[in-house]
């Protein structure tokens, strides 16, 4: 192997970091908690972003851009919101540096102090609803279906590449509606969009549900979420969609004249997914050899590695490969021909395995004689000799098959890690020994939820949508419960 | 007219603001100097961005993402750079708010003071070259051809929508090379990419040139630029490409082992265009009726307005229009059918003129009888009756023609506003009475450049590439000069 990867068994957290760093997705930066997204990782993000953007536009949304800075006073206008974000925000207090009169380089110029501090947006509800006030007068101005792709900052104390960083990239949809029902419909529609995206493109099965009150977004009436399962048995929240009721409309005094000619507060939603999804992708699918990326969003779908001795063989292979490359590209398949002389085929094989390229094609002088190539698929690591006739169709089908297989494998793992539990001792044991989602009764109180979290570090990930109402006894207190909810330890 | 637009003659600056605000491109925000880019303006930016991004990728570049924040000490490492940016930067000093013990809402928590202040990036050379230090060891790691799409902040005192805002969106390319020549080649290649983009897609002719020393980017050895001319005779810098020499490599100690096995400093370039281009677009092409947008980047290329009385006529028109819409879309033309009952055709005509939609199609009951539609082109405001047979091809050609006509019109204006001047009195008179670029001799000293600027507010926009070497006398001092340069008042 060209680069050492810690195995999952040995140290799951280190394995993850190795993949992100050595797989070329991201780097640490000089700024605490902020990362550099490297070209390979950024191309992955672009593929995810572009697909999501298409899905947003197909559902009638448009993009816009709002300021990076939020006046401090705006945060305070919604009580739960400021409570949620004030403790971890980057604050701009000055707008100029100057030369230190004592020769200490540049220092903050005390005369350039802002009258009101500005917060680097941790999320944009406040600045956006302050803007919507000017955009909305009548029911004719509704709905507003706007999305923003942006960077946001939350000053997290413990950060991890992609999973939890001080700055991250995301999209945040912010919609405004004339009725509560319309807003609720939008909230669930976007949850469906997220679920389709994550399942179909990231090959990652998710559970759709609603959060308990204590896990809700700061300022929401209801938070819907999709929850995925990682290979270490921990859950990961992959996206959220919030029904905000009239909270932000009231905080920013946004009213509209209804069809019935009455002044009413506007109804709101917001919804977002972030670069955190890349963390989920890495942890759900990859193995001890490196990244395993789903073909539909992989930065590179096919790599062709020539195996040659000397310039003559190299030229012969290049000539043979040129029409294959053209044919693959014509089918919309991304392909790289790596005929770099500086590294040997074995090194390249390991490198592209590490990078999770779904399909590798190797071709040597003898292969040309036999009119075949060797194809290795990344998901199962199987190798097959394939005829050059019909190769393009073969590769195209193989990419589909890999996508499907990755989803099925992840779903099988996930499904085998949802366990119904009725006894507290079993609950604790399963968390430690097996992980996954534990489906258990809960008495519905925040106190019990908190007690379970303190005892086990497991939280209620969600109350699944369309949950069966089934009377039972709370797993911790034995008090009456009306339904099971899903517990898990989580990222 | 639905919305009042100040005429250019009356107040050019107000005309510009009216177009941006009432045309739906952008809004002021609650944060000083920051704007909200509205959906219509953002779609325009997306079209520009996507095309540029394709051109960057075609020339071998990849995207990445670097932190929003720059440690204060980084800025100081390159002397000219800190001089250029320290006076107008947003400074993050704290990372938490808390409840005011005196009941004054939330306040900055003095205990959450950063050890080192962070600057919100005004440009990313420093943080990127600090990262490149880890990426570059040998000539094999070069070149690095990276671009970033990002928001940046420069605390400008006087701001104007799009033209000069505290926060703006841009792209910044940052490349690293093994030789000076390669870096210079990259710099001029990207200048060509910018020029092609602005001319071909924005229909705006530009002059390519180099900046004088005093107009260079802070930290560059040479700044190349493209300069465009607005309808009020002022110039606007539409893009810059910098040859940075080894300045940032030296500041951040980035060396590589050359093929000859010697440790050498890396050569750098950076290049960028921003949302400022939207300001140029508006000012170069629009008229007193509103925006005039080039078809190749217009958010909406064709609008169809039905003219009907009663539901029956409306249904009849809709039925007739459906295949037209489908055929236009199949050709990749964006089209909107505005059958909204809430506003009258006349109001819609004015609204889409204001928004600069290149082609408007009106269709009424009598048109259906005659199998024709009325087509109005936005650039010339001419109307024609056109048969429904072959309508798609007609519209498609018309869009091309509008694009070409807009370019030619702007070029004619620009070309007629480049004037050779040899006398100081004439120089001053022309600046006041005609504007445009004045081609005049300059003695090559920063002192003369500064004196001319103080007397007339005109700056040297550039020394055109491939300038003819022509001995003469400086327009101000009469001292010997080797070539003419282009002066103008500028945005």
Short mmCIF file of C-alpha atoms in Angstrom, two decimals, chain B residues 10-470:
data_model
loop_
_atom_site.label_atom_id
_atom_site.label_comp_id
_atom_site.label_asym_id
_atom_site.label_seq_id
_atom_site.Cartn_x
_atom_site.Cartn_y
_atom_site.Cartn_z
CA UNK B 10 -31.57 63.07 -15.57
CA UNK B 11 -29.41 61.18 -13.07
CA UNK B 12 -27.19 58.36 -14.23
CA UNK B 13 -26.41 57.08 -10.73
CA UNK B 14 -30.07 57.04 -9.76
CA UNK B 15 -30.98 55.36 -13.05
CA UNK B 16 -28.52 52.59 -12.18
CA UNK B 17 -29.94 52.13 -8.69
CA UNK B 18 -33.48 52.10 -10.03
CA UNK B 19 -32.62 49.34 -12.46
CA UNK B 20 -30.92 47.19 -9.85
CA UNK B 21 -33.65 47.64 -7.26
CA UNK B 22 -36.79 47.77 -9.40
CA UNK B 23 -35.47 45.29 -11.95
CA UNK B 24 -35.32 42.75 -9.12
CA UNK B 25 -31.57 42.15 -9.13
CA UNK B 26 -30.70 43.16 -5.57
CA UNK B 27 -31.82 44.91 -2.41
CA UNK B 28 -30.12 46.86 0.31
CA UNK B 29 -29.77 44.89 3.54
CA UNK B 30 -29.82 45.67 7.23
CA UNK B 31 -26.04 45.29 7.31
CA UNK B 32 -24.08 48.34 6.24
CA UNK B 33 -22.60 47.91 2.76
CA UNK B 34 -23.93 44.38 2.30
CA UNK B 35 -26.63 43.61 -0.23
CA UNK B 36 -29.20 40.91 -0.79
CA UNK B 37 -28.94 39.35 -4.24
CA UNK B 38 -32.54 38.62 -5.21
CA UNK B 39 -33.57 35.49 -7.14
CA UNK B 40 -33.60 37.24 -10.52
CA UNK B 41 -30.17 38.74 -9.96
CA UNK B 42 -28.85 35.50 -8.54
CA UNK B 43 -30.02 33.50 -11.55
CA UNK B 44 -28.11 35.96 -13.71
CA UNK B 45 -25.04 35.38 -11.52
CA UNK B 46 -25.52 31.60 -11.72
CA UNK B 47 -25.55 31.77 -15.52
CA UNK B 48 -22.35 33.83 -15.51
CA UNK B 49 -20.71 31.66 -12.87
CA UNK B 50 -21.58 28.38 -14.57
CA UNK B 51 -20.17 29.55 -17.88
CA UNK B 52 -16.97 30.82 -16.28
CA UNK B 53 -16.68 27.59 -14.32
CA UNK B 54 -16.90 25.59 -17.54
CA UNK B 55 -14.17 27.74 -19.06
CA UNK B 56 -11.94 27.29 -16.00
CA UNK B 57 -12.42 23.53 -16.12
CA UNK B 58 -11.75 23.41 -19.86
CA UNK B 59 -8.43 25.11 -19.16
CA UNK B 60 -7.48 22.46 -16.59
CA UNK B 61 -8.54 24.05 -13.33
CA UNK B 62 -10.31 22.41 -10.39
CA UNK B 63 -12.29 23.95 -7.56
CA UNK B 64 -11.47 23.75 -3.87
CA UNK B 65 -12.51 25.58 -0.72
CA UNK B 66 -10.37 27.36 1.86
CA UNK B 67 -11.34 28.87 5.24
CA UNK B 68 -13.32 32.09 5.49
CA UNK B 69 -11.03 33.28 8.26
CA UNK B 70 -7.42 34.36 8.03
CA UNK B 71 -5.22 34.61 11.13
CA UNK B 72 -4.19 38.22 11.56
CA UNK B 73 -0.51 37.33 11.47
CA UNK B 74 -0.87 35.78 8.00
CA UNK B 75 -1.88 39.10 6.46
CA UNK B 76 1.32 40.70 7.70
CA UNK B 77 3.62 38.18 6.06
CA UNK B 78 3.59 39.92 2.70
CA UNK B 79 4.37 43.60 3.18
CA UNK B 80 2.46 45.10 0.25
CA UNK B 81 -0.47 42.80 0.90
CA UNK B 82 -1.10 43.88 4.48
CA UNK B 83 -0.68 47.50 3.41
CA UNK B 84 -3.40 46.96 0.83
CA UNK B 85 -5.98 45.18 2.94
CA UNK B 86 -5.49 46.01 6.63
CA UNK B 87 -7.40 49.26 6.39
CA UNK B 88 -10.69 47.74 5.38
CA UNK B 89 -11.14 44.34 6.95
CA UNK B 90 -13.76 42.80 9.20
CA UNK B 91 -12.11 41.47 12.37
CA UNK B 92 -13.47 38.59 14.46
CA UNK B 93 -12.33 39.03 18.06
CA UNK B 94 -14.72 36.83 20.07
CA UNK B 95 -16.47 33.51 19.70
CA UNK B 96 -19.44 33.71 22.05
CA UNK B 97 -22.26 35.93 23.22
CA UNK B 98 -23.88 35.76 26.64
CA UNK B 99 -26.84 37.23 28.42
CA UNK B 100 -26.10 40.71 29.72
CA UNK B 101 -26.02 40.46 33.52
CA UNK B 102 -27.49 43.99 33.50
CA UNK B 103 -30.45 42.86 31.41
CA UNK B 104 -29.38 44.44 28.13
CA UNK B 105 -30.05 41.42 25.93
CA UNK B 106 -27.10 39.48 24.58
CA UNK B 107 -23.62 40.93 24.72
CA UNK B 108 -20.17 39.79 23.68
CA UNK B 109 -18.73 37.46 26.30
CA UNK B 110 -15.41 39.05 27.32
CA UNK B 111 -14.16 35.64 28.43
CA UNK B 112 -14.51 34.32 24.90
CA UNK B 113 -11.80 36.46 23.38
CA UNK B 114 -9.69 34.88 20.64
CA UNK B 115 -5.98 34.60 21.29
CA UNK B 116 -5.33 35.83 17.79
CA UNK B 117 -7.88 37.87 15.90
CA UNK B 118 -9.25 36.43 12.67
CA UNK B 119 -9.80 38.48 9.53
CA UNK B 120 -12.75 37.70 7.29
CA UNK B 121 -10.95 37.02 3.99
CA UNK B 122 -10.66 40.04 1.71
CA UNK B 123 -8.84 37.70 -0.70
CA UNK B 124 -7.22 34.34 0.03
CA UNK B 125 -3.59 34.42 -1.09
CA UNK B 126 -2.26 34.12 2.46
CA UNK B 127 -4.38 31.24 3.74
CA UNK B 128 -3.97 29.41 0.44
CA UNK B 129 -0.19 29.77 0.25
CA UNK B 130 0.03 28.65 3.86
CA UNK B 131 -1.83 25.51 2.69
CA UNK B 132 0.22 25.06 -0.48
CA UNK B 133 3.27 24.75 1.74
CA UNK B 134 1.93 21.31 2.72
CA UNK B 135 0.92 20.34 -0.80
CA UNK B 136 4.13 21.13 -2.61
CA UNK B 137 7.38 19.26 -2.19
CA UNK B 138 8.62 18.47 -5.66
CA UNK B 139 8.22 19.66 -9.23
CA UNK B 140 5.90 16.64 -9.60
CA UNK B 141 3.36 18.42 -7.40
CA UNK B 142 3.27 21.34 -9.84
CA UNK B 143 1.43 23.04 -11.36
CA UNK B 144 -1.46 23.47 -8.93
CA UNK B 145 -4.39 24.95 -10.83
CA UNK B 146 -7.04 25.69 -8.24
CA UNK B 147 -10.01 28.02 -8.23
CA UNK B 148 -12.38 28.94 -5.42
CA UNK B 149 -15.90 30.40 -5.60
CA UNK B 150 -16.42 32.32 -2.40
CA UNK B 151 -17.66 35.36 -0.55
CA UNK B 152 -15.11 37.98 0.51
CA UNK B 153 -15.34 41.09 2.65
CA UNK B 154 -13.70 44.49 2.22
CA UNK B 155 -14.95 47.18 4.53
CA UNK B 156 -15.47 49.86 1.88
CA UNK B 157 -16.61 53.21 3.19
CA UNK B 158 -18.70 54.17 0.16
CA UNK B 159 -20.62 51.28 -1.27
CA UNK B 160 -22.84 50.88 -4.33
CA UNK B 161 -25.00 47.89 -5.24
CA UNK B 162 -22.85 45.31 -7.09
CA UNK B 163 -20.13 47.86 -7.96
CA UNK B 164 -18.66 48.17 -4.50
CA UNK B 165 -20.10 46.24 -1.59
CA UNK B 166 -18.60 45.23 1.74
CA UNK B 167 -19.33 41.57 1.04
CA UNK B 168 -19.28 40.30 -2.51
CA UNK B 169 -19.21 36.99 -4.33
CA UNK B 170 -16.34 36.16 -6.60
CA UNK B 171 -13.99 33.49 -7.80
CA UNK B 172 -10.31 33.57 -7.08
CA UNK B 173 -7.90 31.36 -8.97
CA UNK B 174 -4.63 30.56 -7.18
CA UNK B 175 -2.04 28.69 -9.16
CA UNK B 176 1.46 27.49 -8.37
CA UNK B 177 4.18 26.85 -10.95
CA UNK B 178 7.74 25.63 -11.28
CA UNK B 179 8.92 28.48 -13.49
CA UNK B 180 8.35 32.18 -13.89
CA UNK B 181 7.43 31.70 -17.55
CA UNK B 182 4.74 29.15 -16.75
CA UNK B 183 3.21 31.53 -14.22
CA UNK B 184 3.26 34.44 -16.66
CA UNK B 185 1.65 32.21 -19.30
CA UNK B 186 -1.08 31.24 -16.83
CA UNK B 187 -1.69 34.89 -15.97
CA UNK B 188 -2.21 35.89 -19.59
CA UNK B 189 -4.18 32.73 -20.39
CA UNK B 190 -6.70 33.59 -17.70
CA UNK B 191 -6.87 37.16 -18.90
CA UNK B 192 -7.86 35.75 -22.28
CA UNK B 193 -10.50 33.55 -20.64
CA UNK B 194 -11.96 36.60 -18.91
CA UNK B 195 -11.91 38.66 -22.10
CA UNK B 196 -13.64 35.88 -24.07
CA UNK B 197 -16.26 35.46 -21.40
CA UNK B 198 -17.06 39.16 -21.08
CA UNK B 199 -17.13 39.76 -24.82
CA UNK B 200 -18.89 36.59 -25.90
CA UNK B 201 -21.38 36.12 -23.09
CA UNK B 202 -21.81 39.59 -21.60
CA UNK B 203 -21.65 41.23 -25.07
CA UNK B 204 -19.22 43.74 -23.66
CA UNK B 205 -16.01 44.66 -25.50
CA UNK B 206 -12.93 45.00 -23.32
CA UNK B 207 -9.43 46.36 -23.61
CA UNK B 208 -6.72 44.04 -22.34
CA UNK B 209 -3.75 45.63 -20.68
CA UNK B 210 -1.42 45.85 -17.72
CA UNK B 211 -1.77 48.14 -14.74
CA UNK B 212 0.84 50.69 -13.78
CA UNK B 213 2.80 49.99 -10.63
CA UNK B 214 0.58 52.13 -8.44
CA UNK B 215 -2.60 50.40 -9.61
CA UNK B 216 -1.24 46.88 -9.08
CA UNK B 217 -2.80 44.30 -6.75
CA UNK B 218 -1.22 44.42 -3.30
CA UNK B 219 1.48 41.76 -3.55
CA UNK B 220 1.67 41.36 -7.33
CA UNK B 221 4.63 41.79 -9.65
CA UNK B 222 2.32 42.56 -12.55
CA UNK B 223 -1.44 43.02 -12.76
CA UNK B 224 -3.20 42.34 -16.06
CA UNK B 225 -6.71 43.65 -16.48
CA UNK B 226 -9.66 43.97 -18.80
CA UNK B 227 -11.31 47.37 -18.95
CA UNK B 228 -14.83 48.07 -20.17
CA UNK B 229 -16.62 51.33 -20.88
CA UNK B 230 -19.96 52.34 -19.39
CA UNK B 231 -22.59 54.54 -21.08
CA UNK B 232 -21.65 57.58 -19.01
CA UNK B 233 -18.12 57.47 -20.39
CA UNK B 234 -16.56 56.01 -17.25
CA UNK B 235 -14.36 52.92 -17.36
CA UNK B 236 -14.87 49.84 -15.23
CA UNK B 237 -12.26 47.22 -14.43
CA UNK B 238 -14.01 43.96 -15.26
CA UNK B 239 -11.39 41.43 -14.21
CA UNK B 240 -7.78 41.10 -13.12
CA UNK B 241 -5.10 38.46 -13.41
CA UNK B 242 -1.97 38.80 -11.32
CA UNK B 243 1.53 37.48 -11.78
CA UNK B 244 2.64 37.24 -8.14
CA UNK B 245 6.22 36.22 -8.78
CA UNK B 246 7.66 34.44 -5.74
CA UNK B 247 6.29 36.95 -3.24
CA UNK B 248 3.80 34.67 -1.51
CA UNK B 249 6.06 31.63 -1.78
CA UNK B 250 8.73 33.59 0.07
CA UNK B 251 6.28 34.96 2.63
CA UNK B 252 5.03 31.43 3.42
CA UNK B 253 8.27 29.60 2.67
CA UNK B 254 6.92 27.40 -0.11
CA UNK B 255 9.79 25.67 -1.90
CA UNK B 256 9.99 22.72 -4.23
CA UNK B 257 12.69 20.34 -5.35
CA UNK B 258 13.23 21.05 -9.02
CA UNK B 259 14.03 18.50 -11.74
CA UNK B 260 17.62 19.60 -11.27
CA UNK B 261 17.28 18.62 -7.60
CA UNK B 262 17.50 22.18 -6.33
CA UNK B 263 15.23 23.78 -3.73
CA UNK B 264 13.46 26.73 -5.32
CA UNK B 265 10.62 29.05 -4.43
CA UNK B 266 7.36 28.41 -6.24
CA UNK B 267 5.90 30.92 -8.75
CA UNK B 268 2.35 32.13 -8.31
CA UNK B 269 -0.63 33.70 -10.01
CA UNK B 270 -4.05 34.77 -8.83
CA UNK B 271 -7.02 35.99 -10.83
CA UNK B 272 -10.58 36.98 -10.10
CA UNK B 273 -13.88 38.37 -11.24
CA UNK B 274 -16.80 39.20 -9.01
CA UNK B 275 -20.48 40.13 -8.82
CA UNK B 276 -19.22 43.57 -9.82
CA UNK B 277 -19.55 42.26 -13.38
CA UNK B 278 -23.32 42.50 -12.93
CA UNK B 279 -22.93 46.22 -12.32
CA UNK B 280 -20.94 46.50 -15.55
CA UNK B 281 -23.59 44.55 -17.43
CA UNK B 282 -26.38 46.81 -16.21
CA UNK B 283 -24.53 50.05 -16.93
CA UNK B 284 -23.22 49.08 -20.34
CA UNK B 285 -26.39 47.88 -22.04
CA UNK B 286 -29.53 49.11 -20.31
CA UNK B 287 -31.78 51.98 -21.34
CA UNK B 288 -34.38 54.28 -19.84
CA UNK B 289 -37.03 51.55 -20.00
CA UNK B 290 -34.98 49.19 -17.88
CA UNK B 291 -32.48 46.40 -18.06
CA UNK B 292 -31.26 45.03 -21.38
CA UNK B 293 -29.72 41.61 -20.82
CA UNK B 294 -27.70 39.57 -23.31
CA UNK B 295 -29.58 36.40 -24.31
CA UNK B 296 -26.65 34.11 -23.49
CA UNK B 297 -26.82 34.86 -19.77
CA UNK B 298 -30.32 36.29 -19.30
CA UNK B 299 -32.25 34.55 -16.48
CA UNK B 300 -35.20 34.36 -18.83
CA UNK B 301 -34.79 34.54 -22.61
CA UNK B 302 -38.37 34.59 -23.84
CA UNK B 303 -41.63 35.62 -22.23
CA UNK B 304 -45.01 34.89 -23.80
CA UNK B 305 -47.88 37.19 -22.86
CA UNK B 306 -51.41 36.15 -23.85
CA UNK B 307 -53.92 38.87 -24.64
CA UNK B 308 -57.40 37.63 -23.94
CA UNK B 309 -60.89 38.50 -22.81
CA UNK B 310 -62.55 35.82 -20.75
CA UNK B 311 -61.72 32.25 -19.92
CA UNK B 312 -62.57 30.84 -23.32
CA UNK B 313 -60.03 32.98 -25.18
CA UNK B 314 -57.47 32.30 -22.47
CA UNK B 315 -57.91 28.54 -22.87
CA UNK B 316 -57.74 28.82 -26.64
CA UNK B 317 -54.45 30.74 -26.46
CA UNK B 318 -52.97 28.40 -23.86
CA UNK B 319 -53.68 25.46 -26.07
CA UNK B 320 -52.03 27.14 -29.05
CA UNK B 321 -49.03 28.22 -27.02
CA UNK B 322 -48.29 24.87 -25.33
CA UNK B 323 -46.45 23.30 -28.31
CA UNK B 324 -44.54 26.57 -28.90
CA UNK B 325 -43.28 26.49 -25.32
CA UNK B 326 -42.33 22.83 -25.62
CA UNK B 327 -40.46 23.48 -28.88
CA UNK B 328 -38.55 26.45 -27.45
CA UNK B 329 -37.58 24.47 -24.34
CA UNK B 330 -36.47 21.57 -26.50
CA UNK B 331 -34.04 24.00 -28.14
CA UNK B 332 -32.66 24.91 -24.72
CA UNK B 333 -34.38 28.30 -24.68
CA UNK B 334 -35.76 29.43 -21.33
CA UNK B 335 -39.33 30.59 -21.64
CA UNK B 336 -42.11 31.75 -19.35
CA UNK B 337 -45.81 31.86 -20.18
CA UNK B 338 -47.31 34.64 -18.08
CA UNK B 339 -51.06 34.07 -18.05
CA UNK B 340 -51.46 35.63 -14.62
CA UNK B 341 -54.90 37.19 -14.35
CA UNK B 342 -53.89 39.76 -11.79
CA UNK B 343 -52.17 42.15 -14.17
CA UNK B 344 -52.96 43.52 -17.60
CA UNK B 345 -50.83 42.92 -20.72
CA UNK B 346 -49.59 46.53 -20.74
CA UNK B 347 -48.32 46.20 -17.20
CA UNK B 348 -46.61 42.92 -18.08
CA UNK B 349 -44.98 44.43 -21.17
CA UNK B 350 -43.48 47.20 -19.04
CA UNK B 351 -42.42 44.75 -16.34
CA UNK B 352 -40.55 42.45 -18.73
CA UNK B 353 -38.96 45.43 -20.45
CA UNK B 354 -37.78 46.60 -17.05
CA UNK B 355 -36.38 43.13 -16.38
CA UNK B 356 -34.57 43.07 -19.71
CA UNK B 357 -36.06 39.85 -21.10
CA UNK B 358 -34.55 39.70 -24.62
CA UNK B 359 -37.65 38.51 -26.51
CA UNK B 360 -41.31 39.10 -25.77
CA UNK B 361 -44.03 37.24 -27.66
CA UNK B 362 -47.59 38.56 -27.49
CA UNK B 363 -50.49 36.50 -28.76
CA UNK B 364 -54.18 37.39 -28.92
CA UNK B 365 -57.36 35.88 -30.35
CA UNK B 366 -56.95 37.58 -33.73
CA UNK B 367 -53.32 36.43 -33.93
CA UNK B 368 -54.53 32.86 -33.66
CA UNK B 369 -56.94 33.41 -36.53
CA UNK B 370 -54.07 34.77 -38.61
CA UNK B 371 -51.61 32.15 -37.33
CA UNK B 372 -49.12 34.83 -36.23
CA UNK B 373 -47.63 36.23 -33.05
CA UNK B 374 -46.19 39.64 -32.26
CA UNK B 375 -42.52 39.58 -31.35
CA UNK B 376 -40.79 42.45 -29.58
CA UNK B 377 -37.03 42.44 -29.17
CA UNK B 378 -35.73 44.20 -26.09
CA UNK B 379 -32.49 45.61 -27.51
CA UNK B 380 -34.03 47.73 -30.28
CA UNK B 381 -37.64 47.67 -28.98
CA UNK B 382 -38.79 46.77 -32.50
CA UNK B 383 -41.97 44.79 -32.96
CA UNK B 384 -42.70 42.38 -35.81
CA UNK B 385 -45.56 40.12 -36.72
CA UNK B 386 -44.19 36.61 -37.26
CA UNK B 387 -45.84 33.48 -38.57
CA UNK B 388 -46.25 30.61 -36.15
CA UNK B 389 -44.70 28.32 -38.74
CA UNK B 390 -40.98 28.11 -38.03
CA UNK B 391 -41.39 30.30 -34.96
CA UNK B 392 -38.85 28.35 -32.93
CA UNK B 393 -36.11 28.83 -35.49
CA UNK B 394 -37.03 32.48 -35.80
CA UNK B 395 -36.72 33.03 -32.05
CA UNK B 396 -33.51 31.07 -31.86
CA UNK B 397 -31.91 33.20 -34.60
CA UNK B 398 -33.31 36.36 -33.08
CA UNK B 399 -31.64 35.59 -29.76
CA UNK B 400 -28.32 35.21 -31.58
CA UNK B 401 -28.93 38.42 -33.45
CA UNK B 402 -29.73 40.32 -30.25
CA UNK B 403 -26.57 39.02 -28.63
CA UNK B 404 -24.52 40.16 -31.61
CA UNK B 405 -26.27 43.48 -31.90
CA UNK B 406 -25.71 44.26 -28.24
CA UNK B 407 -22.01 43.55 -28.61
CA UNK B 408 -21.72 45.64 -31.76
CA UNK B 409 -23.60 48.54 -30.25
CA UNK B 410 -21.41 48.51 -27.15
CA UNK B 411 -18.29 48.20 -29.29
CA UNK B 412 -19.31 51.08 -31.51
CA UNK B 413 -19.87 53.25 -28.47
CA UNK B 414 -16.59 52.16 -26.92
CA UNK B 415 -14.58 52.63 -30.12
CA UNK B 416 -16.00 56.10 -30.64
CA UNK B 417 -14.91 56.92 -27.10
CA UNK B 418 -11.21 56.21 -27.41
CA UNK B 419 -9.60 59.52 -28.27
CA UNK B 420 -5.97 60.35 -28.89
CA UNK B 421 -5.09 63.53 -27.02
CA UNK B 422 -1.90 65.55 -27.13
CA UNK B 423 -2.75 68.76 -25.26
CA UNK B 424 -3.49 69.11 -21.58
CA UNK B 425 -6.40 71.53 -22.05
CA UNK B 426 -7.98 69.14 -24.53
CA UNK B 427 -7.43 66.27 -22.10
CA UNK B 428 -9.34 68.08 -19.36
CA UNK B 429 -12.06 69.25 -21.72
CA UNK B 430 -12.66 65.78 -23.16
CA UNK B 431 -12.88 64.19 -19.74
CA UNK B 432 -15.63 66.62 -18.79
CA UNK B 433 -17.48 66.78 -22.08
CA UNK B 434 -17.14 63.37 -23.62
CA UNK B 435 -15.54 60.90 -21.23
CA UNK B 436 -14.28 57.58 -22.50
CA UNK B 437 -10.69 56.45 -22.78
CA UNK B 438 -8.10 59.11 -23.52
CA UNK B 439 -5.01 57.77 -25.21
CA UNK B 440 -2.22 60.03 -24.13
CA UNK B 441 1.51 60.07 -23.49
CA UNK B 442 2.73 59.71 -19.94
CA UNK B 443 6.26 60.12 -18.66
CA UNK B 444 6.13 56.85 -16.74
CA UNK B 445 6.42 58.27 -13.23
CA UNK B 446 3.99 57.57 -10.36
CA UNK B 447 4.22 61.27 -9.46
CA UNK B 448 2.76 62.40 -12.77
CA UNK B 449 0.11 59.67 -12.60
CA UNK B 450 -0.88 60.92 -9.13
CA UNK B 451 -0.89 64.55 -10.22
CA UNK B 452 -3.20 63.79 -13.15
CA UNK B 453 -5.49 61.85 -10.85
CA UNK B 454 -5.66 64.73 -8.39
CA UNK B 455 -6.34 67.29 -11.08
CA UNK B 456 -8.91 65.33 -13.07
CA UNK B 457 -9.95 62.17 -11.15
CA UNK B 458 -8.76 60.23 -14.21
CA UNK B 459 -6.51 57.24 -13.64
CA UNK B 460 -4.39 55.18 -15.97
CA UNK B 461 -6.74 52.29 -16.70
CA UNK B 462 -4.06 50.27 -18.42
CA UNK B 463 -1.17 50.08 -20.79
CA UNK B 464 -2.80 48.08 -23.59
CA UNK B 465 -1.21 44.75 -24.48
CA UNK B 466 0.75 44.92 -27.71
CA UNK B 467 0.83 48.69 -27.36
CA UNK B 468 2.64 50.49 -30.15
CA UNK B 469 5.91 52.00 -28.93
CA UNK B 470 5.67 55.59 -30.04
#
